[in-house]
Tab-separated table of C-alpha atoms in Angstrom:
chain	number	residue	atom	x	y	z
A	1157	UNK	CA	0.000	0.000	0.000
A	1158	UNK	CA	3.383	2.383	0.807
A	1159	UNK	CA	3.875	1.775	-3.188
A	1160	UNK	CA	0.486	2.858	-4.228
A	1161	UNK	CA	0.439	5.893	-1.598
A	1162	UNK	CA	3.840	7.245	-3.365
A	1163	UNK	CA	1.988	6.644	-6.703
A	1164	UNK	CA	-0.959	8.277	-6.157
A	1165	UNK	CA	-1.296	11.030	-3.364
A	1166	UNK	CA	-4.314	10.427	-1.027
A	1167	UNK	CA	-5.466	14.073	-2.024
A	1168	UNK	CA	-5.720	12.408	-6.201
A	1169	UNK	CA	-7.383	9.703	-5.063
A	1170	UNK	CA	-11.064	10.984	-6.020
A	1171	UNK	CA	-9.956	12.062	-9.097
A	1172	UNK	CA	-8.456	9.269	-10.072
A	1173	UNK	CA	-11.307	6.746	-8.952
A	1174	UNK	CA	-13.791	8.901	-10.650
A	1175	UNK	CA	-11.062	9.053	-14.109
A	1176	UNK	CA	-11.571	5.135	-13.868
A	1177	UNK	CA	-14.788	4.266	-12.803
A	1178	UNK	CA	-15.709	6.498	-15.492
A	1179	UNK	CA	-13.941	5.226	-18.520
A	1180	UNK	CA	-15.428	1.522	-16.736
A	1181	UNK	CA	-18.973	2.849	-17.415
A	1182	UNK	CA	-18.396	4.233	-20.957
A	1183	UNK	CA	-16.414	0.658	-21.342
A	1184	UNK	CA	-19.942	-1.073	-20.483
A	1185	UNK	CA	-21.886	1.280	-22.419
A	1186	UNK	CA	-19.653	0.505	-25.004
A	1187	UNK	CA	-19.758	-3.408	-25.024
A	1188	UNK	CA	-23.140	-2.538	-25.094
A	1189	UNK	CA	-24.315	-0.430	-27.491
A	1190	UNK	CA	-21.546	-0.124	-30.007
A	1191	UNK	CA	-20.042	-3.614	-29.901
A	1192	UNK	CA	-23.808	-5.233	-29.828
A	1193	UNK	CA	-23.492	-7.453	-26.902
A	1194	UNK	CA	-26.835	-7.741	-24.938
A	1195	UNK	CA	-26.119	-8.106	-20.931
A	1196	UNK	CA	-26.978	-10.958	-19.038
A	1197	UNK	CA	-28.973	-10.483	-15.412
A	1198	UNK	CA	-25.752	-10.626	-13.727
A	1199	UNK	CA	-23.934	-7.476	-15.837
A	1200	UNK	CA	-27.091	-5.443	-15.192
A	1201	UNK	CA	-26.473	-6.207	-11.094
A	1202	UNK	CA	-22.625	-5.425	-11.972
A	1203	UNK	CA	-23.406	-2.101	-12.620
A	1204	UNK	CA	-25.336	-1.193	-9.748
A	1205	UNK	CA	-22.048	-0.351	-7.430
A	1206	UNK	CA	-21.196	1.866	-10.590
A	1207	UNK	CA	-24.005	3.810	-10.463
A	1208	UNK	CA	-24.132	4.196	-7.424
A	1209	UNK	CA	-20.375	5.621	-6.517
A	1210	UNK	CA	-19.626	7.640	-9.449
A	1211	UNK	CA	-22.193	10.757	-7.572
A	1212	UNK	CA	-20.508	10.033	-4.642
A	1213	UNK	CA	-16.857	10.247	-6.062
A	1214	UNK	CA	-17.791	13.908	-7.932
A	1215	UNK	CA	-19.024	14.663	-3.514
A	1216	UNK	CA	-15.646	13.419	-2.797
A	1217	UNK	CA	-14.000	15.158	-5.244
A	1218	UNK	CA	-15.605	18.396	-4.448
A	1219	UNK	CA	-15.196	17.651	-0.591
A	1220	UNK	CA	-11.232	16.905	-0.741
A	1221	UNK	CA	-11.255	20.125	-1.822
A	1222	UNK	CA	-12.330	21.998	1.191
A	1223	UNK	CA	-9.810	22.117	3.568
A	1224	UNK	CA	-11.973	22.721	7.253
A	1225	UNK	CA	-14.271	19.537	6.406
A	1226	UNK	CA	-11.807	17.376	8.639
A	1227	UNK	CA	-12.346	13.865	7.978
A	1228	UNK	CA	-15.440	13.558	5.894
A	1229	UNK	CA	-13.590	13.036	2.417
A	1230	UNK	CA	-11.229	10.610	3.877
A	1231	UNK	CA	-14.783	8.924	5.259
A	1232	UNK	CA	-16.541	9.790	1.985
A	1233	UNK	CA	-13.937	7.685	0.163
A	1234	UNK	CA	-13.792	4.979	2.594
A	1235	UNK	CA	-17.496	4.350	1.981
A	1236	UNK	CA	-17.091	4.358	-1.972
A	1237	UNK	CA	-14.406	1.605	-1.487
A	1238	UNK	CA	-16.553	-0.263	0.290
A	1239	UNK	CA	-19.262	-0.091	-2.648
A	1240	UNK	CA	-15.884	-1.449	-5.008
A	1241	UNK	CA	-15.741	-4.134	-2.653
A	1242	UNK	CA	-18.987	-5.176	-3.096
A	1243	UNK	CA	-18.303	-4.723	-6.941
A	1244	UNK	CA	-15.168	-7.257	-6.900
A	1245	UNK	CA	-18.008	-9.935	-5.332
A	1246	UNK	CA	-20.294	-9.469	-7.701
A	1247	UNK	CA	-17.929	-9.712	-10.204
A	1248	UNK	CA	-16.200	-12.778	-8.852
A	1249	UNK	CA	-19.505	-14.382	-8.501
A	1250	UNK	CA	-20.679	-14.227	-12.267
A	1251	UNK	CA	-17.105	-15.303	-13.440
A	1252	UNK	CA	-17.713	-18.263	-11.179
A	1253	UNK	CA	-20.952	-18.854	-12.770
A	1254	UNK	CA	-19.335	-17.944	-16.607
A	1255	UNK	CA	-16.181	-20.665	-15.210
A	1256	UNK	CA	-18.887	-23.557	-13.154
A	1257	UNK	CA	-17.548	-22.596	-10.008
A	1258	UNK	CA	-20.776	-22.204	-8.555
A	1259	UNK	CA	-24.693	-22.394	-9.987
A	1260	UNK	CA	-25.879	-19.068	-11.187
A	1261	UNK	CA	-29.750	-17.697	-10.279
A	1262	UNK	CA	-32.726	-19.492	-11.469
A	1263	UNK	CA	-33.909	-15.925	-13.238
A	1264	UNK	CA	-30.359	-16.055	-14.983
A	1265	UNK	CA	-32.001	-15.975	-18.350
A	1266	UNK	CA	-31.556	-13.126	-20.273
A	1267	UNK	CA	-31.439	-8.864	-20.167
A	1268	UNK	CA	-35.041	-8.541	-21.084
A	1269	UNK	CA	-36.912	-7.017	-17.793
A	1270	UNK	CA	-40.448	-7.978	-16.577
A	1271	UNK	CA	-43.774	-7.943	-18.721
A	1272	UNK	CA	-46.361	-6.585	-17.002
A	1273	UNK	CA	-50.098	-7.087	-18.282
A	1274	UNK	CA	-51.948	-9.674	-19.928
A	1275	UNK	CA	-50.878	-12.761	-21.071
A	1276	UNK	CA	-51.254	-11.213	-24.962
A	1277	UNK	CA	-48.628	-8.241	-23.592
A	1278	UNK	CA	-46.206	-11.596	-22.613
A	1279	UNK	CA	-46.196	-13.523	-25.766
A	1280	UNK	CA	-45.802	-10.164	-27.626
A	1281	UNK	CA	-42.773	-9.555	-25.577
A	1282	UNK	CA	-41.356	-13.185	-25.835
A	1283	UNK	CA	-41.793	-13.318	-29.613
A	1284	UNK	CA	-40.247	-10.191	-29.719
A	1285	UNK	CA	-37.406	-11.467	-27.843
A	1286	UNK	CA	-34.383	-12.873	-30.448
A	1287	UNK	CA	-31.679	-13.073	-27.520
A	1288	UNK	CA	-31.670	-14.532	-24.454
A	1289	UNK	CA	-28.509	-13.960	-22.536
A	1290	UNK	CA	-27.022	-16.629	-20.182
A	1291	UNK	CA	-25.106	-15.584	-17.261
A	1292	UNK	CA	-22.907	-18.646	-18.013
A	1293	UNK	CA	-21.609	-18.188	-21.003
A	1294	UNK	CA	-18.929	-15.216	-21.630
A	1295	UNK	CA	-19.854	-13.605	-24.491
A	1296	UNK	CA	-16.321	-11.661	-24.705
A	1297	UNK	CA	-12.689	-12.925	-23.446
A	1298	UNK	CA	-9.383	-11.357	-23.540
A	1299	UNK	CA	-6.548	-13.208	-22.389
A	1300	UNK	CA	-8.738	-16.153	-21.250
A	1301	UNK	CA	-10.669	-13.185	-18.418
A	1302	UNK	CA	-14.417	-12.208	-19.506
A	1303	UNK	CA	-15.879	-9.046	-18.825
A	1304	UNK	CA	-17.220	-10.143	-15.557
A	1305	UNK	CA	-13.394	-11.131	-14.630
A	1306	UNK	CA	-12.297	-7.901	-15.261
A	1307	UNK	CA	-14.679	-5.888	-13.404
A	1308	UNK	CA	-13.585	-7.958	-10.555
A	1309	UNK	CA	-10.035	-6.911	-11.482
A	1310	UNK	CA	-10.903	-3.318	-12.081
A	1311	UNK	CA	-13.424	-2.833	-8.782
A	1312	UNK	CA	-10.279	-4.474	-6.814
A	1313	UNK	CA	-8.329	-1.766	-8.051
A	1314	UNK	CA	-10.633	1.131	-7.580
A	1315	UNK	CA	-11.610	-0.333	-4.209
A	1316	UNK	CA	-7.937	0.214	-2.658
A	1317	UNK	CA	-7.354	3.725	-4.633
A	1318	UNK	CA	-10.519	4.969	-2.405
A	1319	UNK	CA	-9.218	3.030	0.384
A	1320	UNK	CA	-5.844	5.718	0.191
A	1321	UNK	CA	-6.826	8.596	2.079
A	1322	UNK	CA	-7.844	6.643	5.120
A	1323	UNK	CA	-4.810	4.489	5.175
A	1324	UNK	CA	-2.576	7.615	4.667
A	1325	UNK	CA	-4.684	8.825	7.690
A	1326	UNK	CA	-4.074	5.731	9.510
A	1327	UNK	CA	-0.492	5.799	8.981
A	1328	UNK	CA	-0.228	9.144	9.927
A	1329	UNK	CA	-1.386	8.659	13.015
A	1330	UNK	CA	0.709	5.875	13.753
A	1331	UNK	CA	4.109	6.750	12.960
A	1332	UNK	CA	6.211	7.653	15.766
């Protein structure tokens, strides 16, 4: 952690998480709407912890700025590496499911949502249906690692660039 605290100053460390959460997003986005690849249940859930940190990480941002908040971005960014925590898990649990680690959910079917209505509504939306998506199957690898396998990678990483300021805070006040 010394190594990535002399890399990257617990004052960058918003900018930087929000740099590459960001660039994850548009990478999803991208999979997704340029590249054509429809995502499963479990890349829908993936993105959740996204979604969720990037407002938080502009708050940080703007809160690491002010220098009489005391602790709160150092807290702020503790939280947000908590939510890339539970990022890595989710990821690591639909590459198990993509490698037969483990059995993935019985709704694992495919990226359509719900069908609300009659039962006319629901065959008009299953005929109208060409893919269904497994959460088993990896419908992209590089270097033998899906996409799920590298969000795991990627929320690992974000997870201990948030987790910076509080271990430079830590450290701080335990150096003699």
């Amino acid at each position: 952690m010394n190594a990535l605290l002399t890399l990257i100053p617990p004052r960058r460390a918003p900018l930087v998480v929000l740099a590459l959460a960001t660039a994850t997003t548009l990478g999803f986005f991208f999979f997704e709407y340029v590249l054509g690849y429809v995502p499963c249940a479990l890349c829908y859930e993936q993105r959740w912890p996204y979604y969720i940190a990037l407002p938080l990480i502009v708050l940080a941002l703007i809160v690491s700025r002010e220098a009489n908040l005391g602790r709160w971005p150092t807290w702020l960014m503790t939280a947000i590496g908590l939510i890339f925590v539970v990022s890595a898990i989710l990821g690591l649990r639909h590459a198990g499911v993509e490698w037969d680690w483990w059995e993935g959910p019985a709704d694992c079917g495919g990226g359509a949502g719900g069908v609300a209505g009659s039962i006319d509504d629901l065959n008009a939306a299953l005929s109208s249906t060409i893919t269904i998506v497994p959460c088993d199957e990896a419908a992209w690898r590089f270097l033998g690692i899906s996409l799920a396998g590298y969000n795991f990678l990627v929320s690992l990483a974000l997870a201990a660039i948030s987790f910076i300021p509080a271990y430079a805070a830590w450290k701080e006040r335990h150096t003699v």
